[in-house]
Amino acid sequence: MNAPESYFLKHVDAEARPTPVAAPLAAPLQDASHIGQAIPRPNIERLAQGRGQYVDDLELPRMAHVVFWRSPVAHCRITSIERDFARMMPGVLAVYDGKDLASICKPWVATLSHLAGIKSAPQYPMALDRACWQGEPVVAVVAKTRAEAEDALQYVQVTWEDLPAAVDMKTALHPDTPIIHPELGDNLCFTRSLDTGGVDEAFARADVIAEATFDFGRHTGVTLETRCQIADYNPASGQLTVYHSQQAPHMMQDLYARQFDLPESSVRVICKDVGGSFGIKVHAYPDDFATVAISILLKRPVKFVADRLESFTSDIHAREHHIKGRIAATAQGEILAFEIDDTTGIGPYSMFPRTSGIEGNQVVNLTGGPYKHKAYRAKLNVVFLNKTPTCQYRGVGHPVACAVTEGLVDLVAAKLGMDPLELRKRNVMPDDGYPATGASGIKLEVLSHEACLRKMETLMDYPALLAEQAALRAKGIYRGIGFATLIELTNPGAAFYGVGGARISAQDGATARLEPSGAVTVMVSVGEQGQGTEAIFSQITADAVGLPMSQVRIVTGDTQTTPYGGGTWASRGAGIGGEAVLQAGLALRTNILKVAGAILKRDTSTLALKKGVVVDAATDEALLPFAELGRVAYFRPDTLPAGFTPELMVTRHYAQRDYPFIFTNGVQASYVEVDSETGFVKLLKHWAVEDCGRVINPMLVDEQIRGAIVQGIGGALFEECLYDAAGLLQNGSMADYLVPMAGEMPDITIAHIETPTRSSMLGAKGAGEAGTAGAPGAVVNAINDALRPLHAQVWSQPVTPEKILHALGLLE
């Protein structure tokens, strides 16, 4: 539902207050005391005491363990599999090949109809005749213990014939490059062209044109808890229960039902505590289906836990892009046009069910996003490679589009001799000009770029920083300041996946129930991945119903007990899940008042709910505790008026339908020092001004933004999956794959602008990915600002010391 216009208040400055206060909530929540407060997450003590329950903590009767023999090469034809020796090993229950599992699990093809022309080949739980990337599962060994399964795995003998591999996205479409799936005709998964018109004219009349080629290295999620699951098929009842470390349990319920021809009601997916996701755990992997298939075949529980080494080649990768970009501007600093040509390499298959075309598609949609130019042209080619499949990972195209956009803006500012912050001020979409449509056609409801830039300039004391930079340059110390304005796609509607035929829910639901004790239990379809979802749902419930947070219990992650919903992805937990919780809480509040009116024999308009007590609305006199109301409603309904039935359990759903997406926006700035002799980059300070609509819990929002910034810095400076010419991963271990460490990270200062969305009563947008979206662009721009006096620049991420030394001419 939509709130009245008076409910909204734009650009509430939250930095100066200890507890940000956004626009006043609608009438039932005028006395809100939890929303907007920095309240520690309720589950923190349980987790800190080691009481979390992750998949690998679960032990079921007769549970078996599966490990996989994975292809050691990028592309091969499997000529024979010798399983007899492995079967004879102690504890071994079965050894399966791809054909065994294909007999009960249907293949899948990951395409979406709204990505016109996207194609992929059928994929199976394990390879049949060919393995198409290093890490593809080929043989499954099942034993009574993990150790026994791993011992037996050494006795599996697979012979194969090496096949030519396509490993370079720049040559994937060349005539002499092997075609991975000949039936598809070529290695092109998806292509898209966008042209608004007027691009050539804009470049023709431009006073300044800047261009660059941007490269982005592959990287992966490295979650604390690796991917894992327990599949438990009960042949007596025909019930399949899967304990999962997953972001979208209802999506997986649907996929398991369809791939194994099971009634959806016979499939239950349970996600207890989940140790981090970042998008890595929102996909359906071949080994997910393999584990379920094995449980059905063996008729017993089967556990799969990826070890850290195999995670590097079995978890999805992301971000491998090669982009040629250019920008046109006038001498006065008006941006006229952007143009990009993007090639991105995925794996040999489009990933199921969200497809591997979405990331590149997002780059096309988002490049140039914050600015008011109207001329834009983009070309995208998504190509198959014999590498680990790529798909959605935290930010999904945002860090790439933002880095390209902001890099080009800095280049044109340098050519004009204009301050880069001033150039952005002149060109961002005006705060009073919404709703608006971006050059790529994206619909933008209400953003605050101008307010964010003003806030940033003050927050970082930009004039003083410029003076310090100039003084140090005179001494041969090269420091740089980089900016990145950004938009982040959040609260998606059905236009993201449902319109393309993917059965991924765009709505979420919440069930709120008053217990006889007076507490409230809320069951929500959006789960907890460590980001604090349970905390904000407790805050919303407490204010919506009118009771202390300590009396709220949140249940998530179980398809059998929670309403149907999309789960956790695209920064939608607060905006969509939170709105469902709010509506359920308000409905329960109304019903509690009805019951209270019946018990007290008073008109409900004279009553209010505060701190778990029914009170007189005029005097705040305590009239009836929730516990007493629950006792009467549940155990003595005979004392209530004839024909009156208490309804103290309600369910509400919410889907954002006003726009395809609700966008968050912000600006980030980075201050770095580059050692011109070694090429090392020292991160000195990072700032972020974020507008995620209503801030429900500033502590948790800031945690999310800081964590996302660190993850973005990882891609900018450290993380890259390095392959050799044969398509073999060279650094697939924590000893070789670099991730950002605490000692390398700068202080991160965060401020907020609050512009609530009008698409919901709560007014919340998303915050989980914006930090990742903006950090790489800001950091790389800062590095290039530091290098500018030395006439060097680096546009290849991660920006390593070696690349900087090459740019400086100190390495051949």
PDB file of N, CA, C and O in Angstrom, residues 333-386:
ATOM      1  N   GLY A 333      31.834  21.616 -19.224  1.00  0.00           N
ATOM      2  CA  GLY A 333      31.713  20.485 -18.321  1.00  0.00           C
ATOM      3  C   GLY A 333      30.379  19.795 -18.352  1.00  0.00           C
ATOM      4  O   GLY A 333      30.024  19.067 -17.414  1.00  0.00           O
ATOM      5  N   GLU A 334      29.610  19.965 -19.434  1.00  0.00           N
ATOM      6  CA  GLU A 334      28.346  19.238 -19.571  1.00  0.00           C
ATOM      7  C   GLU A 334      28.612  17.901 -20.249  1.00  0.00           C
ATOM      8  O   GLU A 334      29.131  17.859 -21.368  1.00  0.00           O
ATOM      9  N   ILE A 335      28.261  16.817 -19.570  1.00  0.00           N
ATOM     10  CA  ILE A 335      28.411  15.489 -20.167  1.00  0.00           C
ATOM     11  C   ILE A 335      27.334  15.304 -21.221  1.00  0.00           C
ATOM     12  O   ILE A 335      26.139  15.488 -20.950  1.00  0.00           O
ATOM     13  N   LEU A 336      27.757  14.919 -22.432  1.00  0.00           N
ATOM     14  CA  LEU A 336      26.833  14.769 -23.549  1.00  0.00           C
ATOM     15  C   LEU A 336      26.464  13.321 -23.835  1.00  0.00           C
ATOM     16  O   LEU A 336      25.332  13.038 -24.221  1.00  0.00           O
ATOM     17  N   ALA A 337      27.417  12.403 -23.687  1.00  0.00           N
ATOM     18  CA  ALA A 337      27.154  11.020 -24.106  1.00  0.00           C
ATOM     19  C   ALA A 337      28.167  10.067 -23.503  1.00  0.00           C
ATOM     20  O   ALA A 337      29.302  10.451 -23.188  1.00  0.00           O
ATOM     21  N   PHE A 338      27.738   8.809 -23.338  1.00  0.00           N
ATOM     22  CA  PHE A 338      28.605   7.683 -23.007  1.00  0.00           C
ATOM     23  C   PHE A 338      28.462   6.635 -24.098  1.00  0.00           C
ATOM     24  O   PHE A 338      27.382   6.475 -24.687  1.00  0.00           O
ATOM     25  N   GLU A 339      29.540   5.875 -24.306  1.00  0.00           N
ATOM     26  CA  GLU A 339      29.485   4.716 -25.191  1.00  0.00           C
ATOM     27  C   GLU A 339      30.395   3.636 -24.635  1.00  0.00           C
ATOM     28  O   GLU A 339      31.527   3.921 -24.217  1.00  0.00           O
ATOM     29  N   ILE A 340      29.881   2.384 -24.597  1.00  0.00           N
ATOM     30  CA  ILE A 340      30.704   1.262 -24.121  1.00  0.00           C
ATOM     31  C   ILE A 340      30.545   0.070 -25.050  1.00  0.00           C
ATOM     32  O   ILE A 340      29.522  -0.091 -25.720  1.00  0.00           O
ATOM     33  N   ASP A 341      31.580  -0.741 -25.081  1.00  0.00           N
ATOM     34  CA  ASP A 341      31.561  -2.032 -25.779  1.00  0.00           C
ATOM     35  C   ASP A 341      32.108  -3.052 -24.784  1.00  0.00           C
ATOM     36  O   ASP A 341      33.290  -3.029 -24.441  1.00  0.00           O
ATOM     37  N   ASP A 342      31.241  -3.934 -24.306  1.00  0.00           N
ATOM     38  CA  ASP A 342      31.561  -4.842 -23.200  1.00  0.00           C
ATOM     39  C   ASP A 342      31.594  -6.283 -23.694  1.00  0.00           C
ATOM     40  O   ASP A 342      30.634  -6.772 -24.295  1.00  0.00           O
ATOM     41  N   THR A 343      32.694  -6.959 -23.413  1.00  0.00           N
ATOM     42  CA  THR A 343      32.789  -8.405 -23.608  1.00  0.00           C
ATOM     43  C   THR A 343      33.014  -9.043 -22.252  1.00  0.00           C
ATOM     44  O   THR A 343      33.904  -8.626 -21.500  1.00  0.00           O
ATOM     45  N   THR A 344      32.208 -10.044 -21.913  1.00  0.00           N
ATOM     46  CA  THR A 344      32.362 -10.720 -20.635  1.00  0.00           C
ATOM     47  C   THR A 344      32.369 -12.224 -20.850  1.00  0.00           C
ATOM     48  O   THR A 344      31.596 -12.757 -21.647  1.00  0.00           O
ATOM     49  N   GLY A 345      33.258 -12.900 -20.124  1.00  0.00           N
ATOM     50  CA  GLY A 345      33.386 -14.344 -20.250  1.00  0.00           C
ATOM     51  C   GLY A 345      32.723 -15.052 -19.099  1.00  0.00           C
ATOM     52  O   GLY A 345      32.967 -14.744 -17.925  1.00  0.00           O
ATOM     53  N   ILE A 346      31.855 -16.005 -19.419  1.00  0.00           N
ATOM     54  CA  ILE A 346      31.196 -16.806 -18.388  1.00  0.00           C
ATOM     55  C   ILE A 346      31.795 -18.210 -18.426  1.00  0.00           C
ATOM     56  O   ILE A 346      32.908 -18.416 -18.885  1.00  0.00           O
ATOM     57  N   GLY A 347      31.081 -19.201 -17.954  1.00  0.00           N
ATOM     58  CA  GLY A 347      31.552 -20.577 -18.034  1.00  0.00           C
ATOM     59  C   GLY A 347      31.017 -21.254 -19.280  1.00  0.00           C
ATOM     60  O   GLY A 347      30.515 -20.600 -20.203  1.00  0.00           O
ATOM     61  N   PRO A 348      31.051 -22.572 -19.322  1.00  0.00           N
ATOM     62  CA  PRO A 348      30.546 -23.287 -20.497  1.00  0.00           C
ATOM     63  C   PRO A 348      29.025 -23.399 -20.529  1.00  0.00           C
ATOM     64  O   PRO A 348      28.456 -23.805 -21.545  1.00  0.00           O
ATOM     65  N   TYR A 349      28.379 -23.078 -19.415  1.00  0.00           N
ATOM     66  CA  TYR A 349      26.919 -23.095 -19.325  1.00  0.00           C
ATOM     67  C   TYR A 349      26.459 -21.799 -18.668  1.00  0.00           C
ATOM     68  O   TYR A 349      27.137 -21.237 -17.811  1.00  0.00           O
ATOM     69  N   SER A 350      25.283 -21.344 -19.058  1.00  0.00           N
ATOM     70  CA  SER A 350      24.609 -20.285 -18.320  1.00  0.00           C
ATOM     71  C   SER A 350      24.107 -20.887 -17.010  1.00  0.00           C
ATOM     72  O   SER A 350      23.550 -21.983 -16.996  1.00  0.00           O
ATOM     73  N   MET A 351      24.315 -20.164 -15.902  1.00  0.00           N
ATOM     74  CA  MET A 351      24.034 -20.704 -14.573  1.00  0.00           C
ATOM     75  C   MET A 351      22.529 -20.731 -14.310  1.00  0.00           C
ATOM     76  O   MET A 351      21.803 -19.788 -14.646  1.00  0.00           O
ATOM     77  N   PHE A 352      22.073 -21.782 -13.660  1.00  0.00           N
ATOM     78  CA  PHE A 352      20.665 -22.045 -13.406  1.00  0.00           C
ATOM     79  C   PHE A 352      20.257 -21.493 -12.038  1.00  0.00           C
ATOM     80  O   PHE A 352      21.001 -21.652 -11.068  1.00  0.00           O
ATOM     81  N   PRO A 353      19.060 -20.894 -11.912  1.00  0.00           N
ATOM     82  CA  PRO A 353      18.096 -20.548 -12.952  1.00  0.00           C
ATOM     83  C   PRO A 353      18.155 -19.074 -13.355  1.00  0.00           C
ATOM     84  O   PRO A 353      17.379 -18.617 -14.175  1.00  0.00           O
ATOM     85  N   ARG A 354      19.084 -18.301 -12.767  1.00  0.00           N
ATOM     86  CA  ARG A 354      19.094 -16.851 -12.957  1.00  0.00           C
ATOM     87  C   ARG A 354      19.835 -16.401 -14.208  1.00  0.00           C
ATOM     88  O   ARG A 354      19.742 -15.245 -14.591  1.00  0.00           O
ATOM     89  N   THR A 355      20.569 -17.305 -14.806  1.00  0.00           N
ATOM     90  CA  THR A 355      21.345 -17.108 -16.033  1.00  0.00           C
ATOM     91  C   THR A 355      22.606 -16.291 -15.784  1.00  0.00           C
ATOM     92  O   THR A 355      22.674 -15.454 -14.878  1.00  0.00           O
ATOM     93  N   SER A 356      23.570 -16.503 -16.650  1.00  0.00           N
ATOM     94  CA  SER A 356      24.832 -15.775 -16.593  1.00  0.00           C
ATOM     95  C   SER A 356      24.827 -14.542 -17.484  1.00  0.00           C
ATOM     96  O   SER A 356      25.870 -13.920 -17.686  1.00  0.00           O
ATOM     97  N   GLY A 357      23.661 -14.197 -18.013  1.00  0.00           N
ATOM     98  CA  GLY A 357      23.565 -12.993 -18.840  1.00  0.00           C
ATOM     99  C   GLY A 357      23.194 -11.754 -18.058  1.00  0.00           C
ATOM    100  O   GLY A 357      23.305 -10.629 -18.574  1.00  0.00           O
ATOM    101  N   ILE A 358      22.743 -11.919 -16.812  1.00  0.00           N
ATOM    102  CA  ILE A 358      22.230 -10.787 -16.042  1.00  0.00           C
ATOM    103  C   ILE A 358      23.325  -9.780 -15.705  1.00  0.00           C
ATOM    104  O   ILE A 358      23.111  -8.566 -15.772  1.00  0.00           O
ATOM    105  N   GLU A 359      24.534 -10.252 -15.336  1.00  0.00           N
ATOM    106  CA  GLU A 359      25.572  -9.305 -14.927  1.00  0.00           C
ATOM    107  C   GLU A 359      25.915  -8.336 -16.054  1.00  0.00           C
ATOM    108  O   GLU A 359      25.929  -7.110 -15.864  1.00  0.00           O
ATOM    109  N   GLY A 360      26.180  -8.872 -17.254  1.00  0.00           N
ATOM    110  CA  GLY A 360      26.481  -7.995 -18.379  1.00  0.00           C
ATOM    111  C   GLY A 360      25.311  -7.101 -18.726  1.00  0.00           C
ATOM    112  O   GLY A 360      25.484  -5.926 -19.084  1.00  0.00           O
ATOM    113  N   ASN A 361      24.107  -7.646 -18.625  1.00  0.00           N
ATOM    114  CA  ASN A 361      22.917  -6.849 -18.892  1.00  0.00           C
ATOM    115  C   ASN A 361      22.817  -5.683 -17.920  1.00  0.00           C
ATOM    116  O   ASN A 361      22.423  -4.567 -18.293  1.00  0.00           O
ATOM    117  N   GLN A 362      23.195  -5.916 -16.680  1.00  0.00           N
ATOM    118  CA  GLN A 362      23.182  -4.842 -15.688  1.00  0.00           C
ATOM    119  C   GLN A 362      24.232  -3.780 -15.997  1.00  0.00           C
ATOM    120  O   GLN A 362      24.014  -2.593 -15.751  1.00  0.00           O
ATOM    121  N   VAL A 363      25.385  -4.190 -16.510  1.00  0.00           N
ATOM    122  CA  VAL A 363      26.401  -3.209 -16.888  1.00  0.00           C
ATOM    123  C   VAL A 363      25.844  -2.263 -17.943  1.00  0.00           C
ATOM    124  O   VAL A 363      26.019  -1.035 -17.873  1.00  0.00           O
ATOM    125  N   VAL A 364      25.136  -2.823 -18.918  1.00  0.00           N
ATOM    126  CA  VAL A 364      24.517  -1.990 -19.955  1.00  0.00           C
ATOM    127  C   VAL A 364      23.483  -1.050 -19.335  1.00  0.00           C
ATOM    128  O   VAL A 364      23.419   0.147 -19.658  1.00  0.00           O
ATOM    129  N   ASN A 365      22.678  -1.556 -18.423  1.00  0.00           N
ATOM    130  CA  ASN A 365      21.617  -0.745 -17.823  1.00  0.00           C
ATOM    131  C   ASN A 365      22.147   0.378 -16.947  1.00  0.00           C
ATOM    132  O   ASN A 365      21.534   1.453 -16.852  1.00  0.00           O
ATOM    133  N   LEU A 366      23.283   0.157 -16.288  1.00  0.00           N
ATOM    134  CA  LEU A 366      23.712   1.050 -15.219  1.00  0.00           C
ATOM    135  C   LEU A 366      24.823   2.006 -15.599  1.00  0.00           C
ATOM    136  O   LEU A 366      25.066   2.986 -14.888  1.00  0.00           O
ATOM    137  N   THR A 367      25.543   1.754 -16.674  1.00  0.00           N
ATOM    138  CA  THR A 367      26.631   2.656 -17.054  1.00  0.00           C
ATOM    139  C   THR A 367      26.071   4.055 -17.341  1.00  0.00           C
ATOM    140  O   THR A 367      25.090   4.207 -18.062  1.00  0.00           O
ATOM    141  N   GLY A 368      26.701   5.034 -16.760  1.00  0.00           N
ATOM    142  CA  GLY A 368      26.224   6.411 -16.908  1.00  0.00           C
ATOM    143  C   GLY A 368      25.055   6.752 -16.026  1.00  0.00           C
ATOM    144  O   GLY A 368      24.528   7.868 -16.086  1.00  0.00           O
ATOM    145  N   GLY A 369      24.654   5.819 -15.163  1.00  0.00           N
ATOM    146  CA  GLY A 369      23.397   5.914 -14.426  1.00  0.00           C
ATOM    147  C   GLY A 369      23.122   7.189 -13.663  1.00  0.00           C
ATOM    148  O   GLY A 369      22.010   7.724 -13.739  1.00  0.00           O
ATOM    149  N   PRO A 370      24.075   7.755 -12.903  1.00  0.00           N
ATOM    150  CA  PRO A 370      23.726   8.918 -12.070  1.00  0.00           C
ATOM    151  C   PRO A 370      23.565  10.231 -12.838  1.00  0.00           C
ATOM    152  O   PRO A 370      23.134  11.223 -12.254  1.00  0.00           O
ATOM    153  N   TYR A 371      23.889  10.238 -14.122  1.00  0.00           N
ATOM    154  CA  TYR A 371      24.013  11.511 -14.828  1.00  0.00           C
ATOM    155  C   TYR A 371      22.842  11.769 -15.765  1.00  0.00           C
ATOM    156  O   TYR A 371      22.141  10.860 -16.191  1.00  0.00           O
ATOM    157  N   LYS A 372      22.649  13.050 -16.112  1.00  0.00           N
ATOM    158  CA  LYS A 372      21.445  13.472 -16.815  1.00  0.00           C
ATOM    159  C   LYS A 372      21.597  13.552 -18.327  1.00  0.00           C
ATOM    160  O   LYS A 372      20.708  14.071 -19.001  1.00  0.00           O
ATOM    161  N   HIS A 373      22.705  13.058 -18.889  1.00  0.00           N
ATOM    162  CA  HIS A 373      22.859  12.985 -20.344  1.00  0.00           C
ATOM    163  C   HIS A 373      21.756  12.100 -20.927  1.00  0.00           C
ATOM    164  O   HIS A 373      21.208  11.252 -20.231  1.00  0.00           O
ATOM    165  N   LYS A 374      21.481  12.237 -22.210  1.00  0.00           N
ATOM    166  CA  LYS A 374      20.445  11.434 -22.853  1.00  0.00           C
ATOM    167  C   LYS A 374      20.979  10.560 -23.981  1.00  0.00           C
ATOM    168  O   LYS A 374      20.255   9.685 -24.473  1.00  0.00           O
ATOM    169  N   ALA A 375      22.216  10.786 -24.404  1.00  0.00           N
ATOM    170  CA  ALA A 375      22.779  10.004 -25.505  1.00  0.00           C
ATOM    171  C   ALA A 375      23.651   8.882 -24.941  1.00  0.00           C
ATOM    172  O   ALA A 375      24.582   9.139 -24.170  1.00  0.00           O
ATOM    173  N   TYR A 376      23.342   7.667 -25.343  1.00  0.00           N
ATOM    174  CA  TYR A 376      24.048   6.506 -24.786  1.00  0.00           C
ATOM    175  C   TYR A 376      23.981   5.358 -25.771  1.00  0.00           C
ATOM    176  O   TYR A 376      22.922   5.065 -26.347  1.00  0.00           O
ATOM    177  N   ARG A 377      25.121   4.699 -25.960  1.00  0.00           N
ATOM    178  CA  ARG A 377      25.171   3.523 -26.827  1.00  0.00           C
ATOM    179  C   ARG A 377      26.004   2.449 -26.136  1.00  0.00           C
ATOM    180  O   ARG A 377      27.055   2.733 -25.573  1.00  0.00           O
ATOM    181  N   ALA A 378      25.506   1.233 -26.202  1.00  0.00           N
ATOM    182  CA  ALA A 378      26.204   0.129 -25.545  1.00  0.00           C
ATOM    183  C   ALA A 378      26.086  -1.127 -26.381  1.00  0.00           C
ATOM    184  O   ALA A 378      25.058  -1.371 -27.018  1.00  0.00           O
ATOM    185  N   LYS A 379      27.145  -1.929 -26.353  1.00  0.00           N
ATOM    186  CA  LYS A 379      27.178  -3.233 -27.008  1.00  0.00           C
ATOM    187  C   LYS A 379      27.700  -4.241 -26.006  1.00  0.00           C
ATOM    188  O   LYS A 379      28.672  -3.985 -25.297  1.00  0.00           O
ATOM    189  N   LEU A 380      27.039  -5.380 -25.919  1.00  0.00           N
ATOM    190  CA  LEU A 380      27.420  -6.424 -24.964  1.00  0.00           C
ATOM    191  C   LEU A 380      27.507  -7.762 -25.664  1.00  0.00           C
ATOM    192  O   LEU A 380      26.591  -8.136 -26.406  1.00  0.00           O
ATOM    193  N   ASN A 381      28.584  -8.485 -25.414  1.00  0.00           N
ATOM    194  CA  ASN A 381      28.714  -9.886 -25.816  1.00  0.00           C
ATOM    195  C   ASN A 381      29.069 -10.717 -24.590  1.00  0.00           C
ATOM    196  O   ASN A 381      30.070 -10.441 -23.912  1.00  0.00           O
ATOM    197  N   VAL A 382      28.246 -11.699 -24.299  1.00  0.00           N
ATOM    198  CA  VAL A 382      28.495 -12.645 -23.215  1.00  0.00           C
ATOM    199  C   VAL A 382      28.914 -13.956 -23.863  1.00  0.00           C
ATOM    200  O   VAL A 382      28.134 -14.543 -24.627  1.00  0.00           O
ATOM    201  N   VAL A 383      30.131 -14.420 -23.580  1.00  0.00           N
ATOM    202  CA  VAL A 383      30.674 -15.565 -24.316  1.00  0.00           C
ATOM    203  C   VAL A 383      30.969 -16.736 -23.382  1.00  0.00           C
ATOM    204  O   VAL A 383      31.344 -16.557 -22.226  1.00  0.00           O
ATOM    205  N   PHE A 384      30.767 -17.930 -23.925  1.00  0.00           N
ATOM    206  CA  PHE A 384      31.083 -19.155 -23.191  1.00  0.00           C
ATOM    207  C   PHE A 384      32.591 -19.374 -23.164  1.00  0.00           C
ATOM    208  O   PHE A 384      33.294 -19.160 -24.159  1.00  0.00           O
ATOM    209  N   LEU A 385      33.088 -19.863 -22.024  1.00  0.00           N
ATOM    210  CA  LEU A 385      34.490 -20.239 -21.861  1.00  0.00           C
ATOM    211  C   LEU A 385      34.572 -21.547 -21.093  1.00  0.00           C
ATOM    212  O   LEU A 385      33.654 -21.889 -20.337  1.00  0.00           O
ATOM    213  N   ASN A 386      35.671 -22.252 -21.247  1.00  0.00           N
ATOM    214  CA  ASN A 386      35.915 -23.462 -20.457  1.00  0.00           C
ATOM    215  C   ASN A 386      36.546 -23.077 -19.122  1.00  0.00           C
ATOM    216  O   ASN A 386      37.685 -23.431 -18.799  1.00  0.00           O
TER     217      ASN A 386
END
